[in-house]
Coordinates of N, CA and C in Angstrom, one line a residue:
X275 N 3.5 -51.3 27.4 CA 2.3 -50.6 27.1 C 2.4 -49.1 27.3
X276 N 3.0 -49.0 28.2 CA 3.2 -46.9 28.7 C 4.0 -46.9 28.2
X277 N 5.2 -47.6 27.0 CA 6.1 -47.4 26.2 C 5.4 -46.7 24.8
X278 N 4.6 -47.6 24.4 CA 3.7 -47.9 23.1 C 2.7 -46.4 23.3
X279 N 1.8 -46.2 24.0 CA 1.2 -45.0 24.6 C 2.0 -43.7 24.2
X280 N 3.2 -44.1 25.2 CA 4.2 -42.4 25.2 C 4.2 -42.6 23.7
X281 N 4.6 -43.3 22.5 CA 5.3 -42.9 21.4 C 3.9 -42.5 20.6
X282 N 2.4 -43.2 21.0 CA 1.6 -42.3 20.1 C 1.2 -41.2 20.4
X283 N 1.4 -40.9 22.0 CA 1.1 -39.3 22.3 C 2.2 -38.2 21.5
X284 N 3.4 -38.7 21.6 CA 4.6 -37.5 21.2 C 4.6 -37.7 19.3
X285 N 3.8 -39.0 18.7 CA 3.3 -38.8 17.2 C 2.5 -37.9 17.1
X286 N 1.5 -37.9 18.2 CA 0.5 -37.3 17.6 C 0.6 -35.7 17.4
X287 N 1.4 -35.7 18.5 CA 2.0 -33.7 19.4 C 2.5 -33.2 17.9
X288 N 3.8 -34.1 17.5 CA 4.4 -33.7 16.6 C 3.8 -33.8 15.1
X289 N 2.5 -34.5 15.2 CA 1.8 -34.2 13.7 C 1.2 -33.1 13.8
X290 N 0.6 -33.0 14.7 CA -0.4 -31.7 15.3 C 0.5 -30.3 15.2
X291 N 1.5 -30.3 15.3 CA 2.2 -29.5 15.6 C 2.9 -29.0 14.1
X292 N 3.2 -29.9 13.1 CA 3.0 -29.8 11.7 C 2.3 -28.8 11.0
X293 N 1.0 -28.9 11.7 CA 0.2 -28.0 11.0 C 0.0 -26.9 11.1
X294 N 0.7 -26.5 12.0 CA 1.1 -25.2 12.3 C 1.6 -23.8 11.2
X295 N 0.8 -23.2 11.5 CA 1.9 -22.0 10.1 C 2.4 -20.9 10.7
X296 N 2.9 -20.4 9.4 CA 3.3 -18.6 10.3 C 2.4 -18.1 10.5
X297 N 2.4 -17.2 10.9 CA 1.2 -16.1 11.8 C 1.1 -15.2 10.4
X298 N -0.4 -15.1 10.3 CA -1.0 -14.4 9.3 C -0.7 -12.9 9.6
X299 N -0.2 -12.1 8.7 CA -0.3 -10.6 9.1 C -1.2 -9.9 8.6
X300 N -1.9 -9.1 9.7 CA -3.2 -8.5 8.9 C -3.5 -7.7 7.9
X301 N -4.4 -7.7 7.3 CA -4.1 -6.4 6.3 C -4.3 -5.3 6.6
X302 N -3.6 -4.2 5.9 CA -3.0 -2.8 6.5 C -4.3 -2.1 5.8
X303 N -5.3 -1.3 6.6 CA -6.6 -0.3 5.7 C -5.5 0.8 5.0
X304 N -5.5 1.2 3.9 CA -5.3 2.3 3.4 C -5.8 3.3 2.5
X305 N -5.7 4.2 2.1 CA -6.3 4.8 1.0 C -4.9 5.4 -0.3
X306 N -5.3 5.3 -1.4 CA -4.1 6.0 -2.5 C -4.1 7.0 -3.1
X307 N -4.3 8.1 -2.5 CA -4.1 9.7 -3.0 C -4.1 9.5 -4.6
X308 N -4.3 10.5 -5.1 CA -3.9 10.5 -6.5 C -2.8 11.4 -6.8
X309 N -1.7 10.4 -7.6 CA -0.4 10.8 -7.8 C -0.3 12.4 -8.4
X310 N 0.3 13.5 -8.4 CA 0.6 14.2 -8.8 C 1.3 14.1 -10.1
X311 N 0.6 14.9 -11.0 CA 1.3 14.8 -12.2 C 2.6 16.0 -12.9
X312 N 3.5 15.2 -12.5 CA 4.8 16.2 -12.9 C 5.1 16.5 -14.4
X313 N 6.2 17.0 -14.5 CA 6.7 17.3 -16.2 C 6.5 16.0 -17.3
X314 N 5.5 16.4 -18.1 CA 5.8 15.7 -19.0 C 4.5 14.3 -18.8
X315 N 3.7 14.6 -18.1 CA 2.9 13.6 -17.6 C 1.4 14.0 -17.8
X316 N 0.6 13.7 -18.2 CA -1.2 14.6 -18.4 C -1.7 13.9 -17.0
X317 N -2.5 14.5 -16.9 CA -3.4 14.4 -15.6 C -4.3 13.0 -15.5
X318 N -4.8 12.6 -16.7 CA -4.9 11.2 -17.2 C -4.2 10.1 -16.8
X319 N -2.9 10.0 -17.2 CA -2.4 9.6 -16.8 C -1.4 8.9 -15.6
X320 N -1.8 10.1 -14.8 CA -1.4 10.1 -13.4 C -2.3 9.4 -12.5
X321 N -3.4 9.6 -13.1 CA -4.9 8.5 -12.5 C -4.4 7.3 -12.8
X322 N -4.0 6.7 -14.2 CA -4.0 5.7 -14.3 C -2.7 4.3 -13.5
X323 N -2.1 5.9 -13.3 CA -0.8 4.8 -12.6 C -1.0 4.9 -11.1
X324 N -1.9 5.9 -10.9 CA -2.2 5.5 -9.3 C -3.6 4.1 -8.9
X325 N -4.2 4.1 -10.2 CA -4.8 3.1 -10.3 C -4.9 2.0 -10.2
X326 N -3.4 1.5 -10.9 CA -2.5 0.4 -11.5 C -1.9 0.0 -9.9
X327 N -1.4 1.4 -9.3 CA -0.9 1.1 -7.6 C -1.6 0.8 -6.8
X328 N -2.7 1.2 -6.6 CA -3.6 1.0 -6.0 C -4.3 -0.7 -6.2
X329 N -4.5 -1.1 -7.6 CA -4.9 -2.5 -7.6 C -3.9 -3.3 -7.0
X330 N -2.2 -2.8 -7.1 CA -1.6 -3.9 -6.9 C -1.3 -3.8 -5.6
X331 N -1.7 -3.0 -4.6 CA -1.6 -3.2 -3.0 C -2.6 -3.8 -2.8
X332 N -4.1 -3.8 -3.1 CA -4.8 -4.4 -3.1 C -4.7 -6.4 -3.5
X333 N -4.2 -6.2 -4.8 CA -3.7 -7.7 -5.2 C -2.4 -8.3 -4.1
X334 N -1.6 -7.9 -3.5 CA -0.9 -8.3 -2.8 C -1.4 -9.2 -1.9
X335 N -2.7 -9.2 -1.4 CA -3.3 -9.4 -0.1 C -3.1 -9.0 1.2
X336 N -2.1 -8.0 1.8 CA -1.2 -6.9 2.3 C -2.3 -6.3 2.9
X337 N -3.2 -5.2 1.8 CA -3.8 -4.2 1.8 C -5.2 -4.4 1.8
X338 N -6.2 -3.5 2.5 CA -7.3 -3.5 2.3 C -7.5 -2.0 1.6
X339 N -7.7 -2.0 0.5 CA -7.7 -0.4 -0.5 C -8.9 0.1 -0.3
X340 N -9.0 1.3 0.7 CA -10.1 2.0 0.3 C -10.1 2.7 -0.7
X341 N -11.6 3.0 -1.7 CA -11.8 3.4 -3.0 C -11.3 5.3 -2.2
X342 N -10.8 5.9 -3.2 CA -10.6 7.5 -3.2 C -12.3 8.4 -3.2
X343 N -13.3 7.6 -3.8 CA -14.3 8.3 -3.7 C -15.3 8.3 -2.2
X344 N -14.7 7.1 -1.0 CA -15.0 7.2 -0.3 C -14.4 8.4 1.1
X345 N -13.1 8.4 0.7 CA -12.5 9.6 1.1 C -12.9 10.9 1.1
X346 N -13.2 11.2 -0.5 CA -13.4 12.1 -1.0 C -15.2 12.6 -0.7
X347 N -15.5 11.7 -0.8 CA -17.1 11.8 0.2 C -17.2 12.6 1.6
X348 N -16.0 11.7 2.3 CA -16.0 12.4 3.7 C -15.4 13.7 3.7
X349 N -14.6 13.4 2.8 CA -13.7 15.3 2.6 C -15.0 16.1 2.6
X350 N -15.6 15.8 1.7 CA -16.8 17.0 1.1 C -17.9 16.9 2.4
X351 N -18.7 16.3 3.2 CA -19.2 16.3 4.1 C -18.5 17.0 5.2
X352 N -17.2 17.1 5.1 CA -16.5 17.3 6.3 C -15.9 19.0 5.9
X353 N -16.4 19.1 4.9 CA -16.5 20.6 4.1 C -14.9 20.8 3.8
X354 N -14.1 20.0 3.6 CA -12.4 19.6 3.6 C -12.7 20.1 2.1
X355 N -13.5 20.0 0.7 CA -13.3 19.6 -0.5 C -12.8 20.7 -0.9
X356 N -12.6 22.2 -0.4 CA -12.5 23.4 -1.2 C -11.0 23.7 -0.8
X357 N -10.1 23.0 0.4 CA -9.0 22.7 0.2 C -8.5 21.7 0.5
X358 N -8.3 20.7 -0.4 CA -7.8 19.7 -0.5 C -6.2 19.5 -0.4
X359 N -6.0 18.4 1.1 CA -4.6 18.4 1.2 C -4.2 17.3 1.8
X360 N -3.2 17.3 2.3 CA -2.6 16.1 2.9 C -3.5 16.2 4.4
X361 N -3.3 17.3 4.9 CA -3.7 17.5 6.7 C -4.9 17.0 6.3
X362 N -5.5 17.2 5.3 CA -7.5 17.1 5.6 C -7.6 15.7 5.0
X363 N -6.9 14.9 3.7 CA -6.6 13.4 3.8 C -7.0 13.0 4.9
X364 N -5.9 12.9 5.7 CA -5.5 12.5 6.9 C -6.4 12.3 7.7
X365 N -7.2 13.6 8.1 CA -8.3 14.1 9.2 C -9.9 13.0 8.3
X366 N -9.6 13.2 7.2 CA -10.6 12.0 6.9 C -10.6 10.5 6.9
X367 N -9.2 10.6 6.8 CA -8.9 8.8 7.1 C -8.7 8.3 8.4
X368 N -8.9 9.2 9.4 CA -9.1 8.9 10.9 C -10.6 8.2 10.8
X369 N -11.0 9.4 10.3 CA -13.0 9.1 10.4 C -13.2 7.9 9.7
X370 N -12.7 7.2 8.7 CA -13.0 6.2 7.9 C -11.8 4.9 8.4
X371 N -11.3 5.0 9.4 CA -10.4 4.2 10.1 C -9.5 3.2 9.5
X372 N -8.9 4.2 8.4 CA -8.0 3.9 7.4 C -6.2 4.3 8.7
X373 N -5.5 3.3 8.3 CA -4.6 3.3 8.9 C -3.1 3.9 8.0
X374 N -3.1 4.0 7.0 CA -1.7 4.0 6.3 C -2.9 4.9 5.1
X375 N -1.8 5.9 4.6 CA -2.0 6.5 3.2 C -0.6 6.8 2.2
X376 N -1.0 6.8 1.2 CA -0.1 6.5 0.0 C -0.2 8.4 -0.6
X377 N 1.0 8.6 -0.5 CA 0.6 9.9 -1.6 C 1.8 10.1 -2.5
X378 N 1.8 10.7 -3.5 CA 3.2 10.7 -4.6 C 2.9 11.0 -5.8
X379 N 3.9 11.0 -7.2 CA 4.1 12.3 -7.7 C 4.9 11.5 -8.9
X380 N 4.3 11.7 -10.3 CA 5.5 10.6 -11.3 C 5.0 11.7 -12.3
X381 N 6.7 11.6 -12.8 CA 7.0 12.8 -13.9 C 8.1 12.3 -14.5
X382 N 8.3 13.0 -15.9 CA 9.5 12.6 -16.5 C 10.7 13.0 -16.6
X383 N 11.7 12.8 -16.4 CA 13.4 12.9 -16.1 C 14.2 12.8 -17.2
X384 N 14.2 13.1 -18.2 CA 14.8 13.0 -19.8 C 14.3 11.8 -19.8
X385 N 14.7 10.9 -20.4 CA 13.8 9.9 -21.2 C 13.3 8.7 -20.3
X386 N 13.4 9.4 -18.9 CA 13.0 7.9 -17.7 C 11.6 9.1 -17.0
X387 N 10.9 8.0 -16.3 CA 9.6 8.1 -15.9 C 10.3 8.1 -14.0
X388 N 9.5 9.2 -13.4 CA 10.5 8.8 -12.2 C 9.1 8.9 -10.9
X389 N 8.7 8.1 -10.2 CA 8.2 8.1 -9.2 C 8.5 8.3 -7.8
X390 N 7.9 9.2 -7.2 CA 8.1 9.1 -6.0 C 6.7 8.8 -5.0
X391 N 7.0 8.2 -3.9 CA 6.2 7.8 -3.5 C 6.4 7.8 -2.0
X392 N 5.2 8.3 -0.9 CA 5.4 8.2 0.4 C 4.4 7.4 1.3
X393 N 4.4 6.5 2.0 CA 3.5 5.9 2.9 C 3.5 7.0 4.2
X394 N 2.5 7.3 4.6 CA 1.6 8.1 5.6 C 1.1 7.2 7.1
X395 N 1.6 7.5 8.4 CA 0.5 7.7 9.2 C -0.4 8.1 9.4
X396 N -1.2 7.4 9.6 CA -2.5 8.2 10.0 C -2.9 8.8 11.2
X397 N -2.2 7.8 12.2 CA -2.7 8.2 13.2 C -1.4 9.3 13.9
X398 N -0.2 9.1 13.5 CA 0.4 10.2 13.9 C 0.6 11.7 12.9
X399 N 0.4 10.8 11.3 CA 0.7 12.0 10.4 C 1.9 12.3 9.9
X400 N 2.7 11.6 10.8 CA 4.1 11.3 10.5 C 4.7 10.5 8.8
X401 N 5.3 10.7 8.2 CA 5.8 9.9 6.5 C 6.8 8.6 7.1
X402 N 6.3 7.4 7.3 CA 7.0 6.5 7.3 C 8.0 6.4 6.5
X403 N 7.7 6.6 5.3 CA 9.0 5.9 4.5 C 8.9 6.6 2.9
X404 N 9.6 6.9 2.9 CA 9.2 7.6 1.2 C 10.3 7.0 0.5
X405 N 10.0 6.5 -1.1 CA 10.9 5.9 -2.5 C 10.5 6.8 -3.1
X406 N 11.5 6.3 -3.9 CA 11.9 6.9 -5.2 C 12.6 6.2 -6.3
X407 N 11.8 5.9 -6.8 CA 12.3 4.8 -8.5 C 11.9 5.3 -9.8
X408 N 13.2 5.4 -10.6 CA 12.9 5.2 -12.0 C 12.6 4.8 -12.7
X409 N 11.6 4.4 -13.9 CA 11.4 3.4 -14.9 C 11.9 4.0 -16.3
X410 N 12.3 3.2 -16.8 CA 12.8 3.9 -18.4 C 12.3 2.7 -19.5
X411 N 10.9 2.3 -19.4 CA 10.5 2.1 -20.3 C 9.2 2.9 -21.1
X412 N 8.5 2.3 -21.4 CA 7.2 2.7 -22.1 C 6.5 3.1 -21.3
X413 N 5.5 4.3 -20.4 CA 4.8 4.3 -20.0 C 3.4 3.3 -20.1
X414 N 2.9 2.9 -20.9 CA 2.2 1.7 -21.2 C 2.6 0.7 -20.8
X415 N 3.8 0.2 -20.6 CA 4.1 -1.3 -20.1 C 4.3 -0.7 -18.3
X416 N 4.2 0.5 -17.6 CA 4.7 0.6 -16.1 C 3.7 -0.5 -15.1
X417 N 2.7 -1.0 -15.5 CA 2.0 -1.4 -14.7 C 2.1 -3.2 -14.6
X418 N 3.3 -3.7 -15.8 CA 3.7 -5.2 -16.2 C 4.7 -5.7 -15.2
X419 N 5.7 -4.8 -14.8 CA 6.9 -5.1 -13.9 C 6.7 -4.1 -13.1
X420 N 7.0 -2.7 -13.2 CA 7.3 -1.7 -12.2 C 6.6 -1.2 -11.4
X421 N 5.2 -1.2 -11.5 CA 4.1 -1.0 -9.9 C 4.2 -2.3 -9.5
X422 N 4.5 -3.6 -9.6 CA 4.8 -4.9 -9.0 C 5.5 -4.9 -8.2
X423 N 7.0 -3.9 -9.0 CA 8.1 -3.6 -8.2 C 8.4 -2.7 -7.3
X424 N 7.2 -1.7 -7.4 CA 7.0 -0.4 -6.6 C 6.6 -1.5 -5.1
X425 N 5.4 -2.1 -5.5 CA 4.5 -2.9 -4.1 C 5.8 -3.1 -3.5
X426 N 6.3 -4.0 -4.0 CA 7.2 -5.4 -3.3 C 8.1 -4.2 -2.5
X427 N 8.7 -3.1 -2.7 CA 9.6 -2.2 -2.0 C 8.6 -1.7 -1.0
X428 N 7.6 -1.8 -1.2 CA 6.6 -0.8 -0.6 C 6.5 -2.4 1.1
X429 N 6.4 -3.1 0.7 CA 5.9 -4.1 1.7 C 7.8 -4.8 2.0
X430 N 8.6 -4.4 1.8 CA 10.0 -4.6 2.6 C 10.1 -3.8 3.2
X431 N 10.0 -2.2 3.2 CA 9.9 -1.2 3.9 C 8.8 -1.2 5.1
X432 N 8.3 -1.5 4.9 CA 7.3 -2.0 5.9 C 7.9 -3.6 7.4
X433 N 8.3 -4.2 5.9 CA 8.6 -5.1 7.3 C 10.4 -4.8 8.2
X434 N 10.9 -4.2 7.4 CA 11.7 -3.3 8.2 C 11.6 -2.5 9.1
X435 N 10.2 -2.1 9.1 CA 9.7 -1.2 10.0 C 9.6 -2.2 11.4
X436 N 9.4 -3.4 11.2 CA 8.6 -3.8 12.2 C 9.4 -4.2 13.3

């Protein structure tokens, strides 16, 4: 009988124990600057690929993406809006308890598209990690593979960090 017993207590441990998963990792608050537009790139455009970055950190499930106009709200209350920069970003994403910022810069390189891109502290201000990738296709197609492929570097560097 205390035979029969022990084997459904250590069934049950080990079913129970099944169900177990990995440890959820939280999502990181950020905000996504708007890219700088280099050679060869309109100002339009530069929205749109920070746009495209911006959704896909958000789509990761990673990221909680603060909108830029909430930023940019606090900027301007915070009388930051007449010079706009990284230090006053920053000093606003304390106040909106944003953890990580994105800022970066895509321009064209003879016939390649070249992004660079830096993740931000917030709370020290320090540049965790900054990339740098090429695309040499169509600016129209950058948002099918290569901000996919921006994320995915973007969240290995990260867990490298850790």
């Amino acid at each position: 009988m205390r035979y029969l017993l022990l084997c459904i207590f250590l069934a049950l441990l080990f079913c129970g124990c099944s169900g177990v998963s990995k440890e959820e990792k939280p999502a990181i608050q950020c905000t996504v600057m708007k890219f700088e537009a280099g050679n060869g790139i309109s100002e339009g455009e530069a929205v749109s690929v920070t746009d495209m970055f911006a959704s896909a950190l958000q789509n990761s499930g990673r990221f909680i993406v603060v909108e830029r106009k909430k930023l940019d709200a606090v900027l301007q209350e915070q009388q930051f809006q007449a010079t706009m920069n990284e230090a006053n970003a920053v000093s606003a994403g304390r106040i909106l308890a944003i953890r990580k910022m994105f800022t970066g810069s895509i321009g064209k390189l003879g016939e390649n598209y070249v992004i660079n891109l830096k993740m931000i502290d917030i709370e020290t201000s320090k540049v965790d990690f900054a990339i740098s990738k090429t695309y040499d296709d169509d600016l129209e197609d950058i948002g099918d593979d290569f901000i996919p492929e921006l994320v995915k570097d973007v969240l290995k560097r990260i867990e490298e960090m850790r």
